[in-house]
Amino acid sequence: MYQAKAYSAASSTSPLASTKIPRRDPTDTDVQIEILFCGICHSDLHQLRNEWASVMPTVYPLVPGHEIVGRVMKVGSAVAKFKPGDLAAVGCMVDSDGTCPECRAGFEHFCPNLTLTYNFPDHHLGGVTYGGYSESIVVDQRFVLRLPSNLDLAGAAPLLCAGITTYSPLRQHRVTKGKKVGVVGLGGLGHMGVKLARALDAHVVAFTTSPKKKDDALRLGADEVVVSRNSDEMQKHVESFDFILDTVSADHDIDALINLLRREGNLTLVGAPSKPLAISSFSLLMRRRNLSGSNIGGIAETQEMLDFCAQHNITADVEVIPIQKVNEAYQRLLKSDVKYRFSIDMASLKVE
Amino acid sequence: MYQAKAYSAASSTSPLASTKIPRRDPTDTDVQIEILFCGICHSDLHQLRNEWASVMPTVYPLVPGHEIVGRVMKVGSAVAKFKPGDLAAVGCMVDSDGTCPECRAGFEHFCPNLTLTYNFPDHHLGGVTYGGYSESIVVDQRFVLRLPSNLDLAGAAPLLCAGITTYSPLRQHRVTKGKKVGVVGLGGLGHMGVKLARALDAHVVAFTTSPKKKDDALRLGADEVVVSRNSDEMQKHVESFDFILDTVSADHDIDALINLLRREGNLTLVGAPSKPLAISSFSLLMRRRNLSGSNIGGIAETQEMLDFCAQHNITADVEVIPIQKVNEAYQRLLKSDVKYRFSIDMASLKVE
């Protein structure tokens, strides 16, 4: 065991502050990674504020962060896939049982014995796992991804959550050339959805509530932009979409979006509005449409996504900040004042 | 044009009463059918009371009925598929354009120029179409189904709506041997769902709010019965269903049902609760589950369903009534006091 610099929150109302946390010495199957960049996901903020108390109550001190890229420092004796100096990445999970039907099918994220990257029981050291707002992390090799060397590291970090969360449903629903695909919401997830759907050769329509975002949506790769509050614009697209990726976490009119689907079209939610969704059964009945959810992706699919991004040179649009600005960044995140993801430069932690 | 005996309602608060309605003389492509039995669907009641005013306002006088079986009286010169004396059946629709992508794909029920069996603009006579509470009907041959001769006629009538409405999603979602399938609600639709899912060799679990219906659900073919208000019983089935067919039209806890689905499982609604459904996004996100709707089926699939029912000797459980008891039957329908469908013996109309 060793001590690593990190930023943690002491309670649901505390700011994140400099601290030291224990990390285990690498076991035979572990990879020790120096963290270079860590993205800030909205989940980090929800978890800090204990806003998911009913499903995942927060244990303090909390060290958030599950969009991790870095460089391998040390590997256990049984690790063949990585060597010191390699680029590596870690996403939302760091362990699973590896033997259940979900794991065997490549859905480690649905394993009943899953360990998330932070705020989950730590089977090695006791207590809970600590995330990526830290100078290093030690992770079993099964949960370490290869990071292609051509990607910008700061922009690659958000791929580990925002990237896989949007890539997985686009792939599951066979988004490809000739398909008309909507991406709703132009935030951390949505801007990745637009980039990925475009790279998959779909006809991409971005939906935003803010006319100001039109130009940016086009720049990100959208073929068209619809202001979802403009019912005339919406009407033009009725019954025309094969697939809609809905990344919005706030309460919004999902029925209006479902009605834009053609027969047997699918709208997949990747945001998690806290209020129940109000869905008219008629919207689903009338063209036997489908409403689904999706939640990150398995390890093999995450690697596939990173390789796909490398091939198409896709990273997130990020604003790089030093860790000392993390509390300010959280305040700005609440106002959606970021294009489109904060990425923490972990070199800044060395001066603490 | 000729006059046919029928039962119609003069307003949303009027009882159904004896009347005469115009029917067209058969064109070259028409089939004239003597109606022998007509099922009573809950839609008939909704339409009579104008409860769908916002989507399908009722035009009076209304002649309901879209679960029609009968015998061919006369055919047009271009009709090769039927001859006088043949058994025949008509369901929820009587015309479509035949040329749109939906029609060409076998989804006539989604054709933008669809004509429903009643309360829809009648392109031949003007006014609106009149349904099956009548001694005869004239329908284009494309919308007339062959009725296998081994089926009980009174019990076969409800197959034309309740049968296809439940058969279509069971087939779409590949319900077959080895699949665990739930059927929610044990009414006109639900009891057909149980019979059909059983005939498709699935492991069938019937959900009912009423413990009194347990024995009957087993008799209909359920392998297990769950009282959905009993949370212990529900808990035993968490994350175990491949598919759930939800036939309930009343407000109910759909989240509790979605949570019974395994990864990528599907819950399909065929009932149409008038209040928006309240769905937790987490229920869908967590196992990337799916919520869909389905609404009758195309003509080819309806014929497939009738042939499947003939092969497995499946009909609805019906209470046969004379047309003179139709208003009383509507009152009982409101109290779910029927096992499981009323079927009107149209011979009773001859005495009017």
Short mmCIF file of C-alpha atoms in Angstrom, two decimals, chain A residues 39-325:
data_model
loop_
_atom_site.label_atom_id
_atom_site.label_comp_id
_atom_site.label_asym_id
_atom_site.label_seq_id
_atom_site.Cartn_x
_atom_site.Cartn_y
_atom_site.Cartn_z
CA GLY A 39 -12.62 14.05 -17.41
CA ILE A 40 -15.36 15.56 -15.26
CA CYS A 41 -18.62 13.69 -15.76
CA HIS A 42 -21.95 14.99 -14.48
CA SER A 43 -22.14 11.76 -12.47
CA ASP A 44 -19.20 13.00 -10.40
CA LEU A 45 -21.28 15.96 -9.32
CA HIS A 46 -24.43 13.87 -8.68
CA GLN A 47 -22.40 11.47 -6.57
CA LEU A 48 -20.63 14.20 -4.61
CA ARG A 49 -23.97 15.75 -3.72
CA ASN A 50 -25.43 12.35 -2.89
CA GLU A 51 -28.23 12.92 -5.37
CA TRP A 52 -28.56 9.21 -6.05
CA ALA A 53 -28.90 8.34 -2.37
CA SER A 54 -31.68 5.84 -3.01
CA VAL A 55 -29.66 3.72 -5.45
CA MET A 56 -25.99 4.55 -4.77
CA PRO A 57 -25.56 6.44 -1.49
CA THR A 58 -22.26 8.28 -1.29
CA VAL A 59 -19.57 7.21 1.18
CA TYR A 60 -17.26 10.08 2.19
CA PRO A 61 -14.54 11.03 1.62
CA LEU A 62 -15.41 10.71 -2.05
CA VAL A 63 -12.76 10.79 -4.79
CA PRO A 64 -14.69 11.05 -8.08
CA GLY A 65 -13.43 10.49 -11.62
CA HIS A 66 -14.03 7.70 -14.12
CA GLU A 67 -12.69 9.15 -17.36
CA ILE A 68 -9.07 8.29 -16.84
CA VAL A 69 -6.13 8.29 -19.22
CA GLY A 70 -2.53 7.86 -18.20
CA ARG A 71 0.71 6.03 -18.53
CA VAL A 72 1.59 2.62 -17.13
CA MET A 73 4.04 2.86 -14.23
CA LYS A 74 4.29 -0.76 -13.20
CA VAL A 75 2.63 -4.09 -14.02
CA GLY A 76 2.16 -7.31 -12.06
CA SER A 77 4.02 -10.46 -13.06
CA ALA A 78 0.99 -11.97 -14.83
CA VAL A 79 0.30 -8.90 -16.94
CA ALA A 80 1.28 -9.40 -20.58
CA LYS A 81 -0.94 -6.82 -22.27
CA PHE A 82 0.80 -3.75 -20.80
CA LYS A 83 4.31 -2.66 -19.94
CA PRO A 84 5.64 0.44 -18.18
CA GLY A 85 5.45 3.50 -20.44
CA ASP A 86 2.35 2.35 -22.35
CA LEU A 87 -0.63 4.64 -22.61
CA ALA A 88 -3.64 3.22 -20.80
CA ALA A 89 -7.18 4.18 -19.87
CA VAL A 90 -9.76 3.29 -17.22
CA GLY A 91 -13.48 3.97 -17.35
CA CYS A 92 -16.42 3.55 -15.00
CA MET A 93 -15.58 0.12 -13.63
CA VAL A 94 -12.52 -1.59 -12.18
CA ASP A 95 -13.66 -5.13 -11.37
CA SER A 96 -16.37 -7.75 -11.89
CA ASP A 97 -16.65 -11.45 -11.11
CA GLY A 98 -15.71 -12.49 -14.64
CA THR A 99 -17.76 -15.67 -14.39
CA CYS A 100 -21.43 -14.67 -14.47
CA PRO A 101 -23.51 -14.80 -17.67
CA GLU A 102 -23.28 -11.00 -18.03
CA CYS A 103 -19.47 -11.01 -17.83
CA ARG A 104 -19.20 -13.97 -20.16
CA ALA A 105 -21.39 -12.14 -22.67
CA GLY A 106 -19.21 -9.02 -22.52
CA PHE A 107 -21.60 -7.04 -20.34
CA GLU A 108 -19.34 -6.60 -17.30
CA HIS A 109 -21.25 -3.40 -16.52
CA PHE A 110 -24.30 -5.50 -15.69
CA CYS A 111 -22.38 -8.01 -13.52
CA PRO A 112 -24.06 -8.39 -10.11
CA ASN A 113 -20.58 -8.25 -8.55
CA LEU A 114 -19.39 -5.21 -10.43
CA THR A 115 -17.01 -2.74 -8.78
CA LEU A 116 -17.35 0.83 -10.01
CA THR A 117 -14.29 3.04 -10.21
CA TYR A 118 -15.32 5.11 -7.20
CA ASN A 119 -17.69 4.89 -4.26
CA PHE A 120 -17.97 1.11 -4.45
CA PRO A 121 -16.75 -1.47 -1.89
CA ASP A 122 -13.00 -1.98 -2.42
CA HIS A 123 -12.26 -5.71 -2.15
CA HIS A 124 -8.54 -5.14 -1.79
CA LEU A 125 -8.18 -2.40 0.82
CA GLY A 126 -11.65 -2.28 2.38
CA GLY A 127 -13.59 0.95 2.39
CA VAL A 128 -14.61 2.23 -1.01
CA THR A 129 -12.87 2.65 -4.32
CA TYR A 130 -11.33 6.02 -5.14
CA GLY A 131 -11.58 7.49 -8.62
CA GLY A 132 -9.41 9.38 -11.03
CA TYR A 133 -9.03 12.77 -9.35
CA SER A 134 -5.73 11.37 -8.18
CA GLU A 135 -2.14 11.06 -9.31
CA SER A 136 -2.31 7.31 -9.82
CA ILE A 137 -4.60 4.30 -9.76
CA VAL A 138 -4.11 0.53 -9.57
CA VAL A 139 -6.52 -1.58 -11.63
CA ASP A 140 -6.80 -5.22 -12.59
CA GLN A 141 -5.60 -5.65 -16.17
CA ARG A 142 -9.02 -6.86 -17.32
CA PHE A 143 -10.34 -3.35 -16.76
CA VAL A 144 -7.46 -1.43 -18.30
CA LEU A 145 -7.95 -0.28 -21.90
CA ARG A 146 -5.29 0.28 -24.53
CA LEU A 147 -5.22 3.93 -25.55
CA PRO A 148 -4.26 4.49 -29.20
CA SER A 149 -1.31 6.88 -29.40
CA ASN A 150 -2.73 9.25 -32.00
CA LEU A 151 -5.45 10.64 -29.75
CA ASP A 152 -5.10 13.90 -27.87
CA LEU A 153 -4.90 12.78 -24.25
CA ALA A 154 -6.99 15.54 -22.67
CA GLY A 155 -9.76 15.00 -25.22
CA ALA A 156 -9.50 11.22 -25.03
CA ALA A 157 -10.30 11.07 -21.31
CA PRO A 158 -14.07 11.70 -21.77
CA LEU A 159 -14.27 8.83 -24.25
CA LEU A 160 -14.13 6.48 -21.27
CA CYS A 161 -17.62 7.49 -20.16
CA ALA A 162 -19.23 9.99 -22.57
CA GLY A 163 -17.72 8.13 -25.53
CA ILE A 164 -18.78 4.60 -24.68
CA THR A 165 -22.18 5.73 -23.38
CA THR A 166 -23.05 7.14 -26.79
CA TYR A 167 -21.12 4.66 -28.94
CA SER A 168 -22.75 1.54 -27.45
CA PRO A 169 -26.39 2.38 -28.34
CA LEU A 170 -25.40 3.70 -31.78
CA ARG A 171 -23.79 0.34 -32.47
CA GLN A 172 -26.52 -1.72 -30.83
CA HIS A 173 -29.11 -0.07 -33.04
CA ARG A 174 -27.00 -0.52 -36.16
CA VAL A 175 -26.53 3.13 -36.99
CA THR A 176 -24.88 3.22 -40.36
CA LYS A 177 -24.97 4.86 -43.78
CA GLY A 178 -28.53 5.56 -44.95
CA LYS A 179 -29.96 5.84 -41.43
CA LYS A 180 -31.46 9.07 -40.16
CA VAL A 181 -30.28 9.60 -36.61
CA GLY A 182 -31.21 12.24 -34.07
CA VAL A 183 -29.03 13.31 -31.16
CA VAL A 184 -30.91 15.20 -28.48
CA GLY A 185 -29.01 17.59 -26.21
CA LEU A 186 -25.66 19.06 -27.02
CA GLY A 187 -23.64 18.57 -23.87
CA GLY A 188 -20.85 16.20 -22.90
CA LEU A 189 -22.74 13.14 -24.14
CA GLY A 190 -24.60 14.77 -27.02
CA HIS A 191 -21.58 16.30 -28.68
CA MET A 192 -19.93 12.87 -28.66
CA GLY A 193 -23.13 11.35 -30.06
CA VAL A 194 -23.04 13.78 -33.00
CA LYS A 195 -19.37 13.06 -33.73
CA LEU A 196 -19.78 9.30 -33.49
CA ALA A 197 -23.02 9.10 -35.51
CA ARG A 198 -21.37 11.19 -38.21
CA ALA A 199 -18.32 8.93 -38.22
CA LEU A 200 -20.71 5.98 -38.62
CA ASP A 201 -21.91 7.69 -41.83
CA ALA A 202 -25.48 8.33 -40.67
CA HIS A 203 -27.50 11.42 -41.59
CA VAL A 204 -27.27 13.26 -38.27
CA VAL A 205 -29.84 15.69 -36.94
CA ALA A 206 -28.93 17.48 -33.72
CA PHE A 207 -31.76 18.63 -31.45
CA THR A 208 -31.10 21.53 -29.15
CA THR A 209 -33.26 23.88 -27.11
CA SER A 210 -30.82 26.68 -27.82
CA PRO A 211 -30.70 28.28 -31.31
CA LYS A 212 -27.27 29.62 -30.30
CA LYS A 213 -25.85 26.11 -30.52
CA LYS A 214 -26.80 25.62 -34.19
CA ASP A 215 -23.45 26.59 -35.68
CA ASP A 216 -21.57 24.53 -33.20
CA ALA A 217 -23.72 21.48 -33.89
CA LEU A 218 -22.95 21.78 -37.59
CA ARG A 219 -19.26 22.17 -36.81
CA LEU A 220 -19.38 18.98 -34.72
CA GLY A 221 -20.75 17.09 -37.69
CA ALA A 222 -24.54 17.42 -37.69
CA ASP A 223 -26.14 17.51 -41.14
CA GLU A 224 -29.14 19.40 -39.77
CA VAL A 225 -30.06 21.12 -36.52
CA VAL A 226 -33.57 21.30 -35.08
CA VAL A 227 -34.54 23.67 -32.30
CA SER A 228 -36.76 21.33 -30.33
CA ARG A 229 -38.88 24.16 -28.92
CA ASN A 230 -39.88 25.15 -32.45
CA SER A 231 -42.90 23.02 -33.27
CA ASP A 232 -42.76 23.87 -37.00
CA GLU A 233 -39.22 22.59 -37.20
CA MET A 234 -40.19 19.48 -35.25
CA GLN A 235 -43.22 18.85 -37.47
CA LYS A 236 -41.04 18.60 -40.57
CA HIS A 237 -39.35 15.52 -39.13
CA VAL A 238 -42.41 13.56 -37.98
CA GLU A 239 -42.12 9.81 -38.56
CA SER A 240 -38.74 10.08 -40.25
CA PHE A 241 -36.07 8.91 -37.79
CA ASP A 242 -34.63 5.42 -37.59
CA PHE A 243 -32.95 6.13 -34.29
CA ILE A 244 -32.79 8.93 -31.73
CA LEU A 245 -30.16 9.13 -29.02
CA ASP A 246 -31.54 11.17 -26.14
CA THR A 247 -28.78 12.48 -23.88
CA VAL A 248 -30.88 14.93 -21.85
CA SER A 249 -30.93 14.55 -18.08
CA ALA A 250 -33.46 17.30 -17.43
CA ASP A 251 -37.20 16.79 -17.64
CA HIS A 252 -38.26 17.09 -21.28
CA ASP A 253 -41.00 16.14 -23.75
CA ILE A 254 -40.00 12.64 -24.83
CA ASP A 255 -43.35 12.01 -26.54
CA ALA A 256 -42.62 14.79 -29.02
CA LEU A 257 -39.38 13.00 -29.88
CA ILE A 258 -40.93 9.52 -30.05
CA ASN A 259 -43.39 10.86 -32.61
CA LEU A 260 -40.46 11.68 -34.88
CA LEU A 261 -39.61 7.98 -35.17
CA ARG A 262 -40.64 6.00 -38.19
CA ARG A 263 -42.25 2.58 -37.85
CA GLU A 264 -40.22 0.39 -35.48
CA GLY A 265 -37.81 3.22 -34.80
CA ASN A 266 -36.01 3.41 -31.49
CA LEU A 267 -35.35 6.21 -29.04
CA THR A 268 -32.64 5.33 -26.54
CA LEU A 269 -32.14 7.26 -23.34
CA VAL A 270 -28.63 7.66 -22.01
CA GLY A 271 -29.40 10.58 -19.73
CA ALA A 272 -31.16 9.85 -16.48
CA PRO A 273 -33.87 12.39 -15.68
CA SER A 274 -34.60 12.08 -11.97
CA LYS A 275 -38.35 12.57 -12.43
CA PRO A 276 -40.26 9.68 -14.04
CA LEU A 277 -40.74 10.13 -17.76
CA ALA A 278 -44.30 10.75 -18.96
CA ILE A 279 -44.89 8.64 -22.04
CA SER A 280 -48.12 8.42 -23.99
CA SER A 281 -48.87 4.81 -24.83
CA PHE A 282 -50.28 5.95 -28.19
CA SER A 283 -46.87 7.26 -29.29
CA LEU A 284 -45.46 3.78 -28.90
CA LEU A 285 -48.49 1.81 -30.14
CA MET A 286 -49.06 3.68 -33.35
CA ARG A 287 -45.91 2.74 -35.24
CA ARG A 288 -44.82 -0.01 -32.85
CA ARG A 289 -42.00 2.24 -31.76
CA ASN A 290 -39.43 1.45 -29.11
CA LEU A 291 -38.06 3.28 -26.09
CA SER A 292 -34.87 1.90 -24.60
CA GLY A 293 -32.15 2.75 -22.14
CA SER A 294 -28.44 2.25 -22.36
CA ASN A 295 -25.71 2.61 -19.84
CA ILE A 296 -21.96 2.70 -20.71
CA GLY A 297 -20.79 -0.54 -22.33
CA GLY A 298 -18.68 -3.64 -21.74
CA ILE A 299 -14.89 -3.72 -21.76
CA ALA A 300 -14.51 -5.22 -25.23
CA GLU A 301 -16.92 -2.67 -26.66
CA THR A 302 -15.08 0.15 -24.87
CA GLN A 303 -11.85 -0.96 -26.50
CA GLU A 304 -13.65 -1.15 -29.85
CA MET A 305 -14.88 2.43 -29.30
CA LEU A 306 -11.37 3.69 -28.51
CA ASP A 307 -10.02 2.01 -31.63
CA PHE A 308 -12.90 3.45 -33.69
CA CYS A 309 -12.16 6.92 -32.32
CA ALA A 310 -8.48 6.51 -33.13
CA GLN A 311 -9.32 5.47 -36.68
CA HIS A 312 -11.57 8.52 -37.14
CA ASN A 313 -9.46 10.80 -34.95
CA ILE A 314 -12.37 11.56 -32.63
CA THR A 315 -11.95 13.00 -29.18
CA ALA A 316 -14.19 15.11 -26.97
CA ASP A 317 -14.06 18.90 -27.18
CA VAL A 318 -12.58 19.74 -23.83
CA GLU A 319 -11.63 22.67 -21.68
CA VAL A 320 -8.50 21.65 -19.82
CA ILE A 321 -8.32 22.82 -16.22
CA PRO A 322 -5.91 22.33 -13.33
CA ILE A 323 -7.30 20.31 -10.42
CA GLN A 324 -7.31 23.51 -8.35
CA LYS A 325 -10.17 24.78 -10.52
#
